[in-house]
Structure formats: structure tokens, C-alpha cells
Short mmCIF file of C-alpha atoms in Angstrom, two decimals:
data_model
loop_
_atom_site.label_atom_id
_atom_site.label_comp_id
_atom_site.label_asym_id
_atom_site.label_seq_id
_atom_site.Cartn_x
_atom_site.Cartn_y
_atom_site.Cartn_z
CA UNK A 17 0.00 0.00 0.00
CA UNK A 18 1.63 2.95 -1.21
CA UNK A 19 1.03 6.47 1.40
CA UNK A 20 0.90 9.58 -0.59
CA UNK A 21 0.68 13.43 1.11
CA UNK A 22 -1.78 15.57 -0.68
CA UNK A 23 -1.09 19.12 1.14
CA UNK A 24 -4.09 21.44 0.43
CA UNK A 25 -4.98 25.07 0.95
CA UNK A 26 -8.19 24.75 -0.74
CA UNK A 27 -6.82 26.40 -4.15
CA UNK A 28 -7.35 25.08 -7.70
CA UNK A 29 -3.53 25.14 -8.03
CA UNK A 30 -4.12 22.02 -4.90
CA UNK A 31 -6.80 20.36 -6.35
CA UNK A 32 -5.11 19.92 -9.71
CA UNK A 33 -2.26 18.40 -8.18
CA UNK A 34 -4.59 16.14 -5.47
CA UNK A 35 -6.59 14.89 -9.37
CA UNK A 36 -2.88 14.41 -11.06
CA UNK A 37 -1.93 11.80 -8.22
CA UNK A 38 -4.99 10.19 -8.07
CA UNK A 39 -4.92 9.43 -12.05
CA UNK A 40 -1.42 8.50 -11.74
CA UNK A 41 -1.89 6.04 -9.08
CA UNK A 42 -5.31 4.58 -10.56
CA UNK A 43 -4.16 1.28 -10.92
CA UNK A 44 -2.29 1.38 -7.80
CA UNK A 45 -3.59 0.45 -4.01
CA UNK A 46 -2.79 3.57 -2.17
CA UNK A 47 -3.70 5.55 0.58
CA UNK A 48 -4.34 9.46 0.27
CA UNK A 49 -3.90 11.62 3.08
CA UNK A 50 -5.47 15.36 2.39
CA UNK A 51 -3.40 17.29 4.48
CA UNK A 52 -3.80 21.01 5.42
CA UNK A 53 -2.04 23.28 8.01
CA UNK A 54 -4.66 25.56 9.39
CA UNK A 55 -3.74 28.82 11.06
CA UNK A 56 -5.59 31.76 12.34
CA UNK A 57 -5.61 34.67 9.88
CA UNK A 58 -3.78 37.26 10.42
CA UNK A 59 -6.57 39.79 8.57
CA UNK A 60 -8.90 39.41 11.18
CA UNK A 61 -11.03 42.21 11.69
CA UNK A 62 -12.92 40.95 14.95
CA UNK A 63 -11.79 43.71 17.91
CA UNK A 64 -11.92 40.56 20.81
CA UNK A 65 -10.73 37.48 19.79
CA UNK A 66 -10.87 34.98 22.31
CA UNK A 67 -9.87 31.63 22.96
CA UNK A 68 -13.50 30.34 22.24
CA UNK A 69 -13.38 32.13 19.26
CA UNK A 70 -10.47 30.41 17.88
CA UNK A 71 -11.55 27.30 18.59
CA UNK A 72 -14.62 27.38 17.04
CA UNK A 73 -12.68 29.02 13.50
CA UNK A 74 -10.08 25.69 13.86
CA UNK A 75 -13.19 23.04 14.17
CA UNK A 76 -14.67 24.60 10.59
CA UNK A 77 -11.36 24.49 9.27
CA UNK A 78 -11.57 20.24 10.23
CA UNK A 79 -15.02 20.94 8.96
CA UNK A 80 -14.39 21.95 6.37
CA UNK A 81 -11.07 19.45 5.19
CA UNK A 82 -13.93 16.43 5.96
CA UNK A 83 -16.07 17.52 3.47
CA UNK A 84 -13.37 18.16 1.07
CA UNK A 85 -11.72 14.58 1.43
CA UNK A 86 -15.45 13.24 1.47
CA UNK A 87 -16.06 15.40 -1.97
CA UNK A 88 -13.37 13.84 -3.52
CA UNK A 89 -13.37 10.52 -2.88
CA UNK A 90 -16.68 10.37 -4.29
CA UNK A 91 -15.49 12.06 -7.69
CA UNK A 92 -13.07 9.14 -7.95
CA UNK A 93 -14.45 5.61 -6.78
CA UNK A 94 -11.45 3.02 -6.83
CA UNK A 95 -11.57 0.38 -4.66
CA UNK A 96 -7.66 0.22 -5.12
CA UNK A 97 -7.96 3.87 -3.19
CA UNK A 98 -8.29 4.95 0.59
CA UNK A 99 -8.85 8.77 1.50
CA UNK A 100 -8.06 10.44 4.56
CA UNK A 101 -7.97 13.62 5.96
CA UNK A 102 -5.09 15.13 8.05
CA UNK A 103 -5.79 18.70 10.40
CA UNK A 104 -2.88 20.58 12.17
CA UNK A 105 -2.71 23.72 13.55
CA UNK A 106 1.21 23.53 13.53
CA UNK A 107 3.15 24.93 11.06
CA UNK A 108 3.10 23.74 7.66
CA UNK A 109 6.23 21.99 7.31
CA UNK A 110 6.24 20.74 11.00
CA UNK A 111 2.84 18.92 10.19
CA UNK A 112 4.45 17.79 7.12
CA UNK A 113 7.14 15.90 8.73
CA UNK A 114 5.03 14.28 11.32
CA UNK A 115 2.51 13.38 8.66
CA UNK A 116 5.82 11.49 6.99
CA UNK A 117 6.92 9.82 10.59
CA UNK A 118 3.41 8.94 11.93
CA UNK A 119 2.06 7.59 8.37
CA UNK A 120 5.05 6.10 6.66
CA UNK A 121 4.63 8.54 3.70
CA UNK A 122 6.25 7.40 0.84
CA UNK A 123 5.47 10.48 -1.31
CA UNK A 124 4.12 13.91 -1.52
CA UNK A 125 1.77 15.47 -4.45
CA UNK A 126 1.67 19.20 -4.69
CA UNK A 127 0.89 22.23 -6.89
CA UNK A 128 3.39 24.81 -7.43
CA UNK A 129 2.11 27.33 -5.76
CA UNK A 130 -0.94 28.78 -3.59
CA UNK A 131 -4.26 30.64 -4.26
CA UNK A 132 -1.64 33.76 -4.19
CA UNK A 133 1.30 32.37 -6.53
CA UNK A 134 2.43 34.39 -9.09
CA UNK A 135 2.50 32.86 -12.63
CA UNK A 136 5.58 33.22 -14.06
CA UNK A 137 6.87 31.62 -10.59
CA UNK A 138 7.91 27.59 -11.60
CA UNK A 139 7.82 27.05 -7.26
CA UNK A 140 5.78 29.31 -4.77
CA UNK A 141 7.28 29.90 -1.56
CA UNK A 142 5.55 26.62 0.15
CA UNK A 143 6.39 24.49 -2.42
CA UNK A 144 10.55 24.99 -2.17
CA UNK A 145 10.31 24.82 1.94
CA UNK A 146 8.84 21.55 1.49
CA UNK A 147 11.29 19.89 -1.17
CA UNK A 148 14.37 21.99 0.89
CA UNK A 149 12.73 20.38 4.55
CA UNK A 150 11.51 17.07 3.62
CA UNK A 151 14.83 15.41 3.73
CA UNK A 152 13.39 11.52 3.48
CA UNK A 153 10.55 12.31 1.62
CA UNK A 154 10.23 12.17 -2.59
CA UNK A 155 8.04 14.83 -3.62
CA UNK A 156 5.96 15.20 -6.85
CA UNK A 157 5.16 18.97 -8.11
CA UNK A 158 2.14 19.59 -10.69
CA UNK A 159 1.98 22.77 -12.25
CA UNK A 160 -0.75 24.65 -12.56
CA UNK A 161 -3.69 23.38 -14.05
CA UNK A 162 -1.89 20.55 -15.65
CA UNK A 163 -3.93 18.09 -17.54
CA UNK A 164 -3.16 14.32 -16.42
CA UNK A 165 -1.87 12.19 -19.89
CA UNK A 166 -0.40 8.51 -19.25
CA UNK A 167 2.89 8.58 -19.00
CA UNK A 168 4.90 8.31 -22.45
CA UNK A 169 8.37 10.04 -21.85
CA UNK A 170 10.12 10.58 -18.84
CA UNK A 171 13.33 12.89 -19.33
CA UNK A 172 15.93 11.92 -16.61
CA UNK A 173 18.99 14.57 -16.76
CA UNK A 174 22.10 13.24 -15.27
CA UNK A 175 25.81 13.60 -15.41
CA UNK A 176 26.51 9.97 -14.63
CA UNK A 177 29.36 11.16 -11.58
CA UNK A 178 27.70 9.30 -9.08
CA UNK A 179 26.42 5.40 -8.80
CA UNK A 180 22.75 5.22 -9.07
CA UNK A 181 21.90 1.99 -6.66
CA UNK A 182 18.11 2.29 -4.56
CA UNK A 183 17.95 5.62 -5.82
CA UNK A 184 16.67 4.68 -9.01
CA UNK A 185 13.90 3.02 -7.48
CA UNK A 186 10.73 5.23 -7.61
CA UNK A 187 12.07 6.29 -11.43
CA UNK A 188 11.46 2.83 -12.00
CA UNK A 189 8.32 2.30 -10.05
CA UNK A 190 7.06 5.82 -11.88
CA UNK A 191 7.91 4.19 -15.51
CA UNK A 192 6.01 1.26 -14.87
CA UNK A 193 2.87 2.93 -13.84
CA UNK A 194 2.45 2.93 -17.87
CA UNK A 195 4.40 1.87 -21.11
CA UNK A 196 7.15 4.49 -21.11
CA UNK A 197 10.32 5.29 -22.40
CA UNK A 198 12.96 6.81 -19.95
CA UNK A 199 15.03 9.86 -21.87
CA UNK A 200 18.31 9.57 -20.38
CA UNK A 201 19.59 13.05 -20.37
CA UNK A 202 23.42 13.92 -19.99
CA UNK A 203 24.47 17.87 -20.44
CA UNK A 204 28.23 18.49 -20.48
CA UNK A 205 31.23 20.11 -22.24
CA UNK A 206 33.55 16.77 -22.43
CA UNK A 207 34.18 15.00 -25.69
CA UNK A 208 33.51 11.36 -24.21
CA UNK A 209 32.86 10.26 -21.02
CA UNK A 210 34.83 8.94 -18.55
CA UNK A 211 35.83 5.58 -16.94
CA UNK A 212 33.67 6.58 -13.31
CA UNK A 213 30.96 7.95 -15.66
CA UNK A 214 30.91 5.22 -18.27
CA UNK A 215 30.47 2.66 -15.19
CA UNK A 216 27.47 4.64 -13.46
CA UNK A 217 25.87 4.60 -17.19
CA UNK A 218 25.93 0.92 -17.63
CA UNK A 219 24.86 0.36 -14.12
CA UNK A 220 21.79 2.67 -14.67
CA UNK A 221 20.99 0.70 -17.57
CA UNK A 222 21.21 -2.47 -16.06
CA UNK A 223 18.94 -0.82 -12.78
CA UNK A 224 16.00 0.09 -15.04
CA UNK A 225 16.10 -3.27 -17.48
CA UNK A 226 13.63 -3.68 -19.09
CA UNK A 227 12.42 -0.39 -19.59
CA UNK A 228 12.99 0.77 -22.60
CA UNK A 229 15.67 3.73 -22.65
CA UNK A 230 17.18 6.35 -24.61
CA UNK A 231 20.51 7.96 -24.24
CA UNK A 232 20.99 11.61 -25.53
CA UNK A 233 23.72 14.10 -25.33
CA UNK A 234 23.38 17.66 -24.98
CA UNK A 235 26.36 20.30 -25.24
CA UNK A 236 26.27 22.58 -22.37
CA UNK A 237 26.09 26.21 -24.47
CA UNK A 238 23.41 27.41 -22.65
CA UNK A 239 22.10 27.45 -18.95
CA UNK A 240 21.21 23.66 -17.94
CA UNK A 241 17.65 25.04 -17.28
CA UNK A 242 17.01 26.04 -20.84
CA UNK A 243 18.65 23.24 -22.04
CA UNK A 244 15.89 20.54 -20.14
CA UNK A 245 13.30 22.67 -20.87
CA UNK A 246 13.48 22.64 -24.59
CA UNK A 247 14.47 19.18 -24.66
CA UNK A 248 11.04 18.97 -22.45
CA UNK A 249 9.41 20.45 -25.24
CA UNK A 250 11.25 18.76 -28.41
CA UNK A 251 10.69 14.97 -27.37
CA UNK A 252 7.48 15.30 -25.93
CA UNK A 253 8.26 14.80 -22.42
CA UNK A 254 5.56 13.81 -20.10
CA UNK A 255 7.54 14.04 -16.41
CA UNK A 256 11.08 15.48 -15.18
CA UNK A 257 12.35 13.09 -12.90
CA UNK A 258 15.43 14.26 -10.85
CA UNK A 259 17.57 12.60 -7.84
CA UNK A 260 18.84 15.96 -5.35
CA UNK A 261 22.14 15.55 -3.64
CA UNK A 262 24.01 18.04 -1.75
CA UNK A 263 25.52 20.72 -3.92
CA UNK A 264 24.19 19.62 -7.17
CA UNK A 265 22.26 21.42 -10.18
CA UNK A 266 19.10 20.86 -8.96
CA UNK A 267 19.35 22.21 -5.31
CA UNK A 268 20.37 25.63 -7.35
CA UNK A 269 16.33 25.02 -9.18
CA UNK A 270 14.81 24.93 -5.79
CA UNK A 271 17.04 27.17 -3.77
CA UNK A 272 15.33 30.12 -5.81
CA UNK A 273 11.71 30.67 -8.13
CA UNK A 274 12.98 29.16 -11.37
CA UNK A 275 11.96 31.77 -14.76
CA UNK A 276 12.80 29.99 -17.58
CA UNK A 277 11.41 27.95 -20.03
CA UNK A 278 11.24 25.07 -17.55
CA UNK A 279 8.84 26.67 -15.37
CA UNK A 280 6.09 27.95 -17.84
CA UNK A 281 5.44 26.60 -21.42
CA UNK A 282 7.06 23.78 -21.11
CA UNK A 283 6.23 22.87 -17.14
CA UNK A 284 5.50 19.32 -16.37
CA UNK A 285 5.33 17.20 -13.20
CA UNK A 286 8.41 17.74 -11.57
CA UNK A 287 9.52 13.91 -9.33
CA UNK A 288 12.60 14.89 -7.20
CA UNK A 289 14.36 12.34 -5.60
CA UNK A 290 15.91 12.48 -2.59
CA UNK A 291 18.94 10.44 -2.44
CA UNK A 292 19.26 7.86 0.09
CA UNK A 293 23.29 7.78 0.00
CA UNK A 294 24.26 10.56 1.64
#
């Protein structure tokens, strides 16, 4: 039984991505968890505001998050599929990580940004504290209003300096979910690769046997973001799949919004990996 994290603040931006991993996982037995992080707003024009008060605003929050797991459970019967709801009135990311401990979350679906989120803006503020504070937890980011297609093309951009081993795991779990080819993407300025390199590529293709696989070489004469996201948009790509280690390109993608042709036109669901090795 797979557990996935659905973190909600009620915005379409949520709901897109809560839809996205429920079509994904279709054929899967999973178990949802709606998660949202309630807090007291801060615009409150009442002139008392008492304990009571409080309260009462935090029970038709839980209200409120019932209904919503209820509503959408309904709109997608599987009997492969279990829904529940999860209420805190801690901090986002602290409820987060005890979600992850208490629930044995194996993965978290979530937009890219809030009912506020700028547009041009590839991750809103949330979205980067929870892939830079989750540190055992894969998460999955949907962009805005993305439409859910089966799984086709996968783009996978590495530079083959480090061995792959259980890390490649949920790239391979991901493929299978439908018949698709992985696009093995390798960006550099070197004329061949070399022995260390040429070692982690054969061991990556012997990880993801059988999947079918594709190896293609891109010269780095332009910023690796611009790079992925036109080869996003010239083969098709369906999902950017990504393993984060310390110091590497993509902690520079999260460590900052992201303006490039990677984070609008050619924006797809974003799986980033956190490595287990280090």
C-alpha cells in the first residue's frame, strides 16, 4: 500500500495536483492523506478574539477538510484507493514531517504554488520549503492546471558522476505505472565520457532493465535550465524526474523561483528524488 501526502490550501492550483496523483496512481492500491495546516488569519477584523473564538474558526477548518476529502473521494471511486484527511494547527512543514513519521509517507503530491502564486513563478514559496525540509521524503510537483496524460516520456537529466543503486527506485516504479520510455539526459562540455561515468551509465541501464531507454547528449552552451526545458518540449516529455544531492544542479532550481522555459510553457510534473546515499 503505497502512502501519498496531498497538502491542500483549498486552491485550484491544490486540487489539480490532489486529481494528477490520483490518475497517476489509478491502478495502484494507495492511501491518500489530504493534508492542510490551518492557522488563524492574520486579517482578522474581529476587535476581541478569544480563545472560544479560535476554537470554534479551527473546528470549521476540520469541517471543512472532511467535506473536502469526502467530496473527492466520491469524484473518484477506486476500490484500489483509501482517502483520509489530516488537520494541524502547527506549522506547515512541522505537520508535514510528522505526517511522513506517523504515516510512513512514501510520497508527496503538490501544486506549485498557492491561491496567491504568481505565474511566471515555476515554485511558490511553500512548495521549495517543502522539497528543501523534507529530507526523506520524494516529492511530486504539478503545475498549474496541468492536464493528467499517461505517461509516455520521462526525461531523466544526469551527469553519470555518481552510482545510481536504490535511488533509481521510484524512477522505475514511476515508468512502470504505464508503457514508457525513460530519456536519459546527460548535459556536459567533455568529448567522451569517462571511466567513473561510463560505469554509473551501464549500471543505470542495467537498474531500469527492461524499460525501454534512450541515451541523448546535450552540449552545455546554454544554462542547464534552458537546455531541459526545450528538450522537455522537443521529445514530448511527459515528467522530469530528478535525484537531489548536496551541492548539485538541482538544489540551485529549488534554492530560488525558477523563470525559464522550464517553469512555464514547457512545465510538467516535476519527481525529485531524494537520495538515500548521503
Amino acid at each position: 500500500m503505497k502512502s501519498i501526502l496531498l497538502p491542500t490550501d483549498f486552491s485550484n492550483n491544490a486540487l489539480s495536483a490532489i486529481q494528477y496523483a490520483i490518475k497517476l496512481y489509478a491502478q495502484e492500491n494507495c492511501t491518500f492523506y489530504i493534508f492542510h495546516a490551518w492557522s488563524f488569519p492574520t486579517d482578522s477584523n474581529r476587535a476581541t478574539i478569544t480563545s472560544n473564538y479560535v476554537e470554534e474558526m479551527k473546528k470549521a477548518s476540520e469541517k471543512k477538510l472532511s467535506a473536502y476529502k469526502d467530496q473527492i473521494a466520491q469524484s473518484h471511486k477506486n476500490a484500489q484507493h483509501t482517502f483520509r484527511a489530516i488537520h494541524t494547527d502547527t506549522s506547515l512543514l512541522n505537520g508535514i514531517e510528522a505526517s511522513i513519521n506517523q504515516h510512513n509517507i512514501d510520497l508527496i503530491v503538490m501544486g506549485t504554488k498557492g491561491a496567491t502564486g504568481a505565474k511566471e513563478l515555476f515554485f511558490g514559496s511553500n512548495t521549495i520549503k517543502v522539497v528543501k525540509n523534507t529530507k526523506r521524503c520524494d516529492v511530486l510537483i504539478i503545475p498549474d492546471n496541468y492536464q493528467f496524460e499517461p505517461l509516455q516520456q520521462i526525461a531523466f537529466p544526469t551527469d553519470f558522476t555518481r552510482s545510481f543503486d536504490n535511488d533509481i527506485a521510484p524512477l522505475k516504479k514511476t515508468s512502470a505505472l504505464d508503457d514508457t520510455t525513460i530519456q536519459i539526459l546527460h548535459i556536459g562540455d567533455e568529448q567522451s565520457l569517462h571511466i567513473e561515468q561510463l560505469n554509473n551509465l551501464n549500471s543505470l541501464k542495467r537498474l531500469l532493465h527492461p524499460i525501454e531507454t534512450d541515451i541523448n547528449y546535450v552540449e552545455a552552451t546554454a544554462k542547464k535550465r534552458m537546455l531541459i526545458g526545450s528538450f522537455i518540449e522537443d521529445f514530448n516529455i511527459d515528467m522530469l524526474v530528478m535525484i537531489v544531492y548536496k551541492h548539485n544542479f538541482i538544489e540551485n532550481l529549488i534554492n530560488e523561483p525558477v523563470v525559464s522555459k522550464l517553469g512555464s510553457k514547457a512545465a510538467v510534473p516535476f519527481y525529485i528524488i531524494k537520495s538515500k546515499n548521503e
